[in-house]
Amino acid sequence: VRTAVLQRIMLAYSQSDHVKALTAADNYLGVAPNDLQAYLIEVLYRKQAAEDPKADAAAKQSGLDQAAVYAKKGLDATKQPAPAGFTPEQQKAIVDVATTTFYGAIGEAALNNKDGAAAVQAYKSELAAIAPDKLATPAALQEAFFLAQAYRSMTPPDYINCTFYATRAAALAPDQFKAQLQPTATYCYKKQHGTADGYDAVVAAAKANPNPPAGFTISPAPTDEDQAETLMAGTKDDEIAKLATGDKEYVLQYAKPATKAKVWDVMKGKAVQIPGALVIESSATAVKVAVSEGSVQDKKADFTFNLKPLVAPEEPK
């Protein structure tokens, strides 16, 4: 009787009070340690609380980590025999939902913690557990996009797989989501290849395959220094001032010293506007700014502007 009552309490609270539902799920798991409904409640509600916009970074990671702990226990529970009264079909249905939910929670916790390798493993396992005819649904494509982000966050980043999965998500997603997904796909492709040349072939492969087909690759880009030098080799001295701000920034960051000097001689002493720049950190003496497309996406400063100290006006006599 106790087991049945604890289950009913958990299910009742799950409809009205998520905080009390978690306590009830803990109590129920004490007598039914392999119940998948309880693990789903633990994982989903802990994730939901962690994703609250009001939660600070530490609270968010802590909540996601707790959800991941229950998710790992839940994965073990999916391997247990079906409870009494469950048909094989009913058990398979809940196991399928639970498996993808649990791997997704583990992946989110790892990705938020910048553990790219663990996130990749979790999201790949999640996608492998989704039925083939469901891999093009919006929910599955969202997880494919998270897998792309996980590949990008690895050390070093895996831009080939990032490009493939982000491209698949962007290419097959409903139109209202394409604009949010495409920039990551484009960024990873250009980081690997250097230009947008040949990207149509990636789109075709990603649309046709849920995972990179055998032999899929993207030829590497020239080095940043090579690209900066090539840019300047095709720019006449009297055209340097007309270069886009992003191109000037790229040359100043990566070109050889003599090439950098040519660009700096044109810029110094003049007002410069940097559209789309992102302030990462500021103080009374310096402003750190992300200027390039990649730095803005990664929220990492690639330029520091040192400020002259402010001189206070003299007190009136």
mmCIF file of C-alpha atoms in Angstrom, residues 46-315:
data_model
loop_
_atom_site.group_PDB
_atom_site.id
_atom_site.type_symbol
_atom_site.label_atom_id
_atom_site.label_comp_id
_atom_site.label_asym_id
_atom_site.label_seq_id
_atom_site.Cartn_x
_atom_site.Cartn_y
_atom_site.Cartn_z
ATOM 1 C CA ARG A 46 15.431 19.823 -12.236
ATOM 2 C CA LYS A 47 16.347 20.852 -15.790
ATOM 3 C CA GLN A 48 13.387 23.215 -15.924
ATOM 4 C CA ALA A 49 14.438 24.912 -12.690
ATOM 5 C CA ALA A 50 18.058 25.198 -13.853
ATOM 6 C CA GLU A 51 17.002 26.791 -17.133
ATOM 7 C CA ASP A 52 15.053 29.548 -15.374
ATOM 8 C CA PRO A 53 16.421 32.859 -16.734
ATOM 9 C CA LYS A 54 16.576 34.168 -13.175
ATOM 10 C CA ALA A 55 19.025 31.441 -12.099
ATOM 11 C CA ASP A 56 22.673 32.544 -11.918
ATOM 12 C CA ALA A 57 25.426 30.588 -13.648
ATOM 13 C CA ALA A 58 26.384 28.556 -10.572
ATOM 14 C CA ALA A 59 22.783 27.637 -9.763
ATOM 15 C CA LYS A 60 22.152 26.663 -13.381
ATOM 16 C CA GLN A 61 25.157 24.342 -13.523
ATOM 17 C CA SER A 62 24.296 22.836 -10.158
ATOM 18 C CA GLY A 63 20.736 22.131 -11.283
ATOM 19 C CA LEU A 64 21.852 20.611 -14.572
ATOM 20 C CA ASP A 65 24.418 18.464 -12.759
ATOM 21 C CA GLN A 66 21.712 17.162 -10.399
ATOM 22 C CA ALA A 67 19.491 16.349 -13.368
ATOM 23 C CA ALA A 68 22.407 14.487 -14.969
ATOM 24 C CA VAL A 69 22.941 12.411 -11.817
ATOM 25 C CA TYR A 70 19.332 11.241 -11.903
ATOM 26 C CA ALA A 71 19.557 10.746 -15.658
ATOM 27 C CA LYS A 72 22.463 8.327 -15.266
ATOM 28 C CA LYS A 73 20.517 6.383 -12.624
ATOM 29 C CA GLY A 74 17.519 6.425 -14.939
ATOM 30 C CA LEU A 75 19.574 4.936 -17.776
ATOM 31 C CA ASP A 76 20.484 2.045 -15.493
ATOM 32 C CA ALA A 77 16.783 1.629 -14.695
ATOM 33 C CA THR A 78 15.892 1.317 -18.380
ATOM 34 C CA LYS A 79 17.794 -1.980 -18.419
ATOM 35 C CA GLN A 80 15.633 -3.494 -15.668
ATOM 36 C CA PRO A 81 12.638 -5.798 -16.331
ATOM 37 C CA ALA A 82 9.256 -4.154 -16.856
ATOM 38 C CA PRO A 83 7.243 -3.608 -13.673
ATOM 39 C CA ALA A 84 4.274 -5.835 -12.963
ATOM 40 C CA GLY A 85 1.287 -4.968 -15.134
ATOM 41 C CA PHE A 86 3.326 -3.399 -17.970
ATOM 42 C CA THR A 87 3.115 -4.976 -21.399
ATOM 43 C CA PRO A 88 6.314 -5.156 -23.484
ATOM 44 C CA GLU A 89 4.893 -2.452 -25.759
ATOM 45 C CA GLN A 90 4.174 -0.130 -22.834
ATOM 46 C CA GLN A 91 7.639 -0.704 -21.400
ATOM 47 C CA LYS A 92 9.318 -0.029 -24.761
ATOM 48 C CA ALA A 93 7.378 3.214 -25.192
ATOM 49 C CA ILE A 94 8.458 4.633 -21.838
ATOM 50 C CA VAL A 95 12.037 3.326 -22.225
ATOM 51 C CA ASP A 96 12.342 5.082 -25.611
ATOM 52 C CA VAL A 97 11.193 8.412 -24.164
ATOM 53 C CA ALA A 98 13.283 8.027 -21.025
ATOM 54 C CA THR A 99 16.479 7.083 -22.874
ATOM 55 C CA THR A 100 16.502 10.150 -25.120
ATOM 56 C CA THR A 101 15.482 12.421 -22.240
ATOM 57 C CA PHE A 102 18.238 11.117 -19.987
ATOM 58 C CA TYR A 103 21.010 11.361 -22.588
ATOM 59 C CA GLY A 104 19.841 14.865 -23.475
ATOM 60 C CA ALA A 105 20.069 15.950 -19.829
ATOM 61 C CA ILE A 106 23.573 14.513 -19.487
ATOM 62 C CA GLY A 107 24.615 16.272 -22.671
ATOM 63 C CA GLU A 108 23.196 19.626 -21.573
ATOM 64 C CA ALA A 109 25.007 19.498 -18.225
ATOM 65 C CA ALA A 110 28.306 18.648 -19.927
ATOM 66 C CA LEU A 111 27.894 21.278 -22.655
ATOM 67 C CA ASN A 112 27.028 23.996 -20.151
ATOM 68 C CA ASN A 113 30.132 22.994 -18.193
ATOM 69 C CA LYS A 114 32.232 23.239 -21.401
ATOM 70 C CA ASP A 115 33.034 19.517 -21.338
ATOM 71 C CA GLY A 116 32.783 19.048 -25.094
ATOM 72 C CA ALA A 117 33.926 15.418 -25.165
ATOM 73 C CA ALA A 118 31.321 14.276 -22.622
ATOM 74 C CA ALA A 119 28.616 16.324 -24.340
ATOM 75 C CA VAL A 120 29.439 14.749 -27.721
ATOM 76 C CA GLN A 121 29.207 11.253 -26.270
ATOM 77 C CA ALA A 122 25.831 11.976 -24.643
ATOM 78 C CA TYR A 123 24.223 13.664 -27.641
ATOM 79 C CA LYS A 124 25.468 10.963 -30.040
ATOM 80 C CA SER A 125 23.933 8.326 -27.771
ATOM 81 C CA GLU A 126 20.698 10.307 -27.664
ATOM 82 C CA LEU A 127 20.444 10.561 -31.451
ATOM 83 C CA ALA A 128 21.285 6.871 -31.796
ATOM 84 C CA ALA A 129 18.306 6.068 -29.551
ATOM 85 C CA ILE A 130 15.835 8.022 -31.725
ATOM 86 C CA ALA A 131 13.911 6.015 -34.309
ATOM 87 C CA PRO A 132 15.265 6.649 -37.841
ATOM 88 C CA ASP A 133 11.913 7.992 -39.058
ATOM 89 C CA LYS A 134 11.971 10.605 -36.255
ATOM 90 C CA LEU A 135 15.445 12.034 -36.905
ATOM 91 C CA ALA A 136 14.126 14.874 -39.075
ATOM 92 C CA THR A 137 11.567 16.096 -36.522
ATOM 93 C CA PRO A 138 12.167 19.525 -34.926
ATOM 94 C CA ALA A 139 12.957 17.922 -31.559
ATOM 95 C CA ALA A 140 15.609 15.621 -33.054
ATOM 96 C CA LEU A 141 17.088 18.441 -35.129
ATOM 97 C CA GLN A 142 17.432 20.551 -32.004
ATOM 98 C CA GLU A 143 19.485 17.791 -30.400
ATOM 99 C CA ALA A 144 21.581 17.517 -33.572
ATOM 100 C CA PHE A 145 22.290 21.231 -33.238
ATOM 101 C CA PHE A 146 23.351 20.748 -29.621
ATOM 102 C CA LEU A 147 25.682 17.992 -30.832
ATOM 103 C CA ALA A 148 27.182 20.486 -33.283
ATOM 104 C CA GLN A 149 27.774 22.916 -30.421
ATOM 105 C CA ALA A 150 29.392 20.127 -28.421
ATOM 106 C CA TYR A 151 31.821 19.390 -31.259
ATOM 107 C CA ARG A 152 32.618 23.093 -31.470
ATOM 108 C CA SER A 153 33.356 23.267 -27.725
ATOM 109 C CA MET A 154 35.869 20.406 -27.802
ATOM 110 C CA THR A 155 39.588 21.055 -27.333
ATOM 111 C CA PRO A 156 40.585 21.429 -30.125
ATOM 112 C CA PRO A 157 37.226 22.130 -31.797
ATOM 113 C CA ASP A 158 35.961 19.574 -34.319
ATOM 114 C CA TYR A 159 34.736 21.947 -37.019
ATOM 115 C CA ILE A 160 33.950 19.187 -39.533
ATOM 116 C CA ASN A 161 31.331 17.490 -37.348
ATOM 117 C CA CYS A 162 30.140 20.847 -36.061
ATOM 118 C CA THR A 163 29.500 21.907 -39.661
ATOM 119 C CA PHE A 164 27.665 18.695 -40.554
ATOM 120 C CA TYR A 165 25.230 18.567 -37.641
ATOM 121 C CA ALA A 166 24.571 22.327 -37.533
ATOM 122 C CA THR A 167 23.969 22.299 -41.292
ATOM 123 C CA ARG A 168 21.551 19.388 -41.004
ATOM 124 C CA ALA A 169 19.644 21.177 -38.256
ATOM 125 C CA ALA A 170 19.491 24.431 -40.204
ATOM 126 C CA ALA A 171 18.629 22.828 -43.541
ATOM 127 C CA LEU A 172 15.751 20.683 -42.254
ATOM 128 C CA ALA A 173 14.387 22.912 -39.480
ATOM 129 C CA PRO A 174 11.124 24.852 -39.896
ATOM 130 C CA ASP A 175 11.689 28.214 -41.555
ATOM 131 C CA GLN A 176 11.224 30.212 -38.345
ATOM 132 C CA PHE A 177 14.258 28.507 -36.774
ATOM 133 C CA LYS A 178 16.697 28.548 -39.700
ATOM 134 C CA ALA A 179 18.031 32.037 -38.945
ATOM 135 C CA GLN A 180 18.994 30.945 -35.412
ATOM 136 C CA LEU A 181 20.786 27.779 -36.532
ATOM 137 C CA GLN A 182 22.552 28.748 -39.756
ATOM 138 C CA PRO A 183 25.208 31.099 -38.270
ATOM 139 C CA THR A 184 26.816 28.247 -36.316
ATOM 140 C CA ALA A 185 26.913 26.048 -39.422
ATOM 141 C CA THR A 186 28.438 28.831 -41.518
ATOM 142 C CA TYR A 187 30.940 29.745 -38.817
ATOM 143 C CA CYS A 188 32.200 26.173 -38.373
ATOM 144 C CA TYR A 189 32.463 25.642 -42.129
ATOM 145 C CA LYS A 190 34.491 28.795 -42.633
ATOM 146 C CA LYS A 191 36.728 27.974 -39.654
ATOM 147 C CA GLN A 192 37.508 24.628 -41.260
ATOM 148 C CA HIS A 193 37.554 25.608 -44.944
ATOM 149 C CA GLY A 194 38.329 29.322 -44.906
ATOM 150 C CA THR A 195 35.607 30.395 -47.356
ATOM 151 C CA ALA A 196 32.027 29.453 -48.228
ATOM 152 C CA ASP A 197 33.182 27.676 -51.409
ATOM 153 C CA GLY A 198 31.784 24.147 -51.663
ATOM 154 C CA TYR A 199 29.242 24.532 -48.865
ATOM 155 C CA ASP A 200 26.360 23.388 -51.094
ATOM 156 C CA ALA A 201 27.837 19.871 -51.083
ATOM 157 C CA VAL A 202 27.733 19.831 -47.282
ATOM 158 C CA VAL A 203 24.079 20.897 -47.323
ATOM 159 C CA ALA A 204 23.210 18.080 -49.733
ATOM 160 C CA ALA A 205 25.022 15.474 -47.626
ATOM 161 C CA ALA A 206 23.501 16.722 -44.373
ATOM 162 C CA LYS A 207 19.961 16.656 -45.762
ATOM 163 C CA ALA A 208 20.354 13.098 -46.998
ATOM 164 C CA ASN A 209 22.139 11.581 -43.973
ATOM 165 C CA PRO A 210 21.484 11.770 -40.219
ATOM 166 C CA ASN A 211 25.218 11.281 -39.617
ATOM 167 C CA PRO A 212 28.286 12.089 -41.744
ATOM 168 C CA PRO A 213 28.517 9.514 -44.559
ATOM 169 C CA ALA A 214 31.653 7.451 -45.056
ATOM 170 C CA GLY A 215 34.506 9.569 -46.360
ATOM 171 C CA PHE A 216 32.822 12.872 -45.468
ATOM 172 C CA THR A 217 35.393 15.609 -44.924
ATOM 173 C CA ILE A 218 35.976 19.318 -45.454
ATOM 174 C CA SER A 219 39.325 20.465 -46.775
ATOM 175 C CA PRO A 220 41.188 22.681 -44.303
ATOM 176 C CA ALA A 221 41.546 26.403 -44.686
ATOM 177 C CA PRO A 222 44.823 28.200 -45.222
ATOM 178 C CA THR A 223 46.317 29.522 -41.996
ATOM 179 C CA ASP A 224 45.068 32.822 -40.629
ATOM 180 C CA GLU A 225 48.404 34.410 -41.517
ATOM 181 C CA ASP A 226 48.182 33.116 -45.097
ATOM 182 C CA GLN A 227 44.649 34.459 -45.502
ATOM 183 C CA ALA A 228 45.592 37.849 -44.077
ATOM 184 C CA GLU A 229 48.595 38.109 -46.369
ATOM 185 C CA THR A 230 46.511 37.037 -49.394
ATOM 186 C CA LEU A 231 43.934 39.685 -48.576
ATOM 187 C CA MET A 232 46.564 42.397 -48.469
ATOM 188 C CA ALA A 233 48.355 41.125 -51.578
ATOM 189 C CA GLY A 234 45.199 41.886 -53.536
ATOM 190 C CA THR A 235 44.724 45.325 -51.967
ATOM 191 C CA LYS A 236 46.477 48.370 -53.368
ATOM 192 C CA ASP A 237 47.995 50.843 -50.916
ATOM 193 C CA ASP A 238 45.404 53.495 -51.763
ATOM 194 C CA GLU A 239 42.600 50.980 -51.143
ATOM 195 C CA ILE A 240 43.596 49.992 -47.610
ATOM 196 C CA ALA A 241 41.459 52.724 -46.047
ATOM 197 C CA LYS A 242 38.400 51.324 -47.872
ATOM 198 C CA LEU A 243 38.775 47.809 -46.421
ATOM 199 C CA ALA A 244 35.913 46.611 -44.221
ATOM 200 C CA THR A 245 36.535 47.052 -40.505
ATOM 201 C CA GLY A 246 36.467 43.277 -40.042
ATOM 202 C CA ASP A 247 39.166 42.841 -42.711
ATOM 203 C CA LYS A 248 41.388 45.458 -41.077
ATOM 204 C CA GLU A 249 40.903 43.735 -37.724
ATOM 205 C CA TYR A 250 41.817 40.376 -39.271
ATOM 206 C CA VAL A 251 45.039 41.749 -40.752
ATOM 207 C CA LEU A 252 46.010 43.467 -37.501
ATOM 208 C CA GLN A 253 45.484 40.228 -35.619
ATOM 209 C CA TYR A 254 47.108 37.683 -37.938
ATOM 210 C CA ALA A 255 49.298 39.240 -40.657
ATOM 211 C CA LYS A 256 53.064 39.586 -40.601
ATOM 212 C CA PRO A 257 54.432 42.632 -38.723
ATOM 213 C CA ALA A 258 55.245 44.599 -41.890
ATOM 214 C CA THR A 259 51.730 44.017 -43.263
ATOM 215 C CA LYS A 260 50.133 44.981 -39.962
ATOM 216 C CA ALA A 261 52.137 48.206 -39.983
ATOM 217 C CA LYS A 262 50.742 49.181 -43.388
ATOM 218 C CA VAL A 263 47.167 48.881 -42.116
ATOM 219 C CA TRP A 264 47.912 50.572 -38.812
ATOM 220 C CA ASP A 265 49.547 53.536 -40.551
ATOM 221 C CA VAL A 266 46.260 54.144 -42.375
ATOM 222 C CA MET A 267 44.138 53.815 -39.207
ATOM 223 C CA LYS A 268 46.133 55.534 -36.488
ATOM 224 C CA GLY A 269 45.054 59.003 -35.496
ATOM 225 C CA LYS A 270 41.634 58.541 -37.128
ATOM 226 C CA ALA A 271 38.211 57.767 -35.715
ATOM 227 C CA VAL A 272 37.164 54.158 -36.355
ATOM 228 C CA GLN A 273 33.690 52.663 -36.067
ATOM 229 C CA ILE A 274 33.345 48.949 -35.301
ATOM 230 C CA PRO A 275 29.790 47.826 -36.121
ATOM 231 C CA GLY A 276 28.565 44.732 -34.320
ATOM 232 C CA ALA A 277 31.361 44.781 -31.733
ATOM 233 C CA LEU A 278 30.623 43.218 -28.359
ATOM 234 C CA VAL A 279 32.051 44.655 -25.125
ATOM 235 C CA ILE A 280 33.327 41.737 -23.035
ATOM 236 C CA GLU A 281 34.844 43.654 -20.119
ATOM 237 C CA SER A 282 35.394 47.296 -19.249
ATOM 238 C CA SER A 283 37.122 49.365 -16.594
ATOM 239 C CA ALA A 284 38.344 52.913 -16.145
ATOM 240 C CA THR A 285 41.575 52.063 -17.963
ATOM 241 C CA ALA A 286 40.612 49.535 -20.670
ATOM 242 C CA VAL A 287 37.775 48.125 -22.743
ATOM 243 C CA LYS A 288 38.010 44.534 -24.002
ATOM 244 C CA VAL A 289 35.996 43.996 -27.176
ATOM 245 C CA ALA A 290 35.052 41.077 -29.434
ATOM 246 C CA VAL A 291 35.273 42.308 -33.024
ATOM 247 C CA SER A 292 35.598 39.340 -35.381
ATOM 248 C CA GLU A 293 32.605 37.101 -36.158
ATOM 249 C CA GLY A 294 34.095 34.139 -34.294
ATOM 250 C CA SER A 295 35.026 36.159 -31.219
ATOM 251 C CA VAL A 296 31.556 37.703 -31.040
ATOM 252 C CA GLN A 297 29.957 34.241 -31.202
ATOM 253 C CA ASP A 298 32.358 32.849 -28.592
ATOM 254 C CA LYS A 299 32.075 35.988 -26.438
ATOM 255 C CA LYS A 300 35.872 36.260 -26.231
ATOM 256 C CA ALA A 301 37.720 39.555 -26.525
ATOM 257 C CA ASP A 302 40.176 39.821 -29.397
ATOM 258 C CA PHE A 303 41.079 43.499 -28.855
ATOM 259 C CA THR A 304 41.867 45.579 -25.804
ATOM 260 C CA PHE A 305 41.521 49.337 -26.068
ATOM 261 C CA ASN A 306 43.595 51.093 -23.422
ATOM 262 C CA LEU A 307 42.051 54.326 -22.205
ATOM 263 C CA LYS A 308 43.847 57.464 -21.121
ATOM 264 C CA PRO A 309 43.050 58.372 -17.511
ATOM 265 C CA LEU A 310 40.359 60.974 -17.153
ATOM 266 C CA VAL A 311 41.640 64.302 -15.876
ATOM 267 C CA ALA A 312 39.287 65.842 -13.370
ATOM 268 C CA PRO A 313 38.468 69.499 -14.017
ATOM 269 C CA GLU A 314 40.041 72.006 -11.720
ATOM 270 C CA GLU A 315 37.943 73.222 -8.856
#
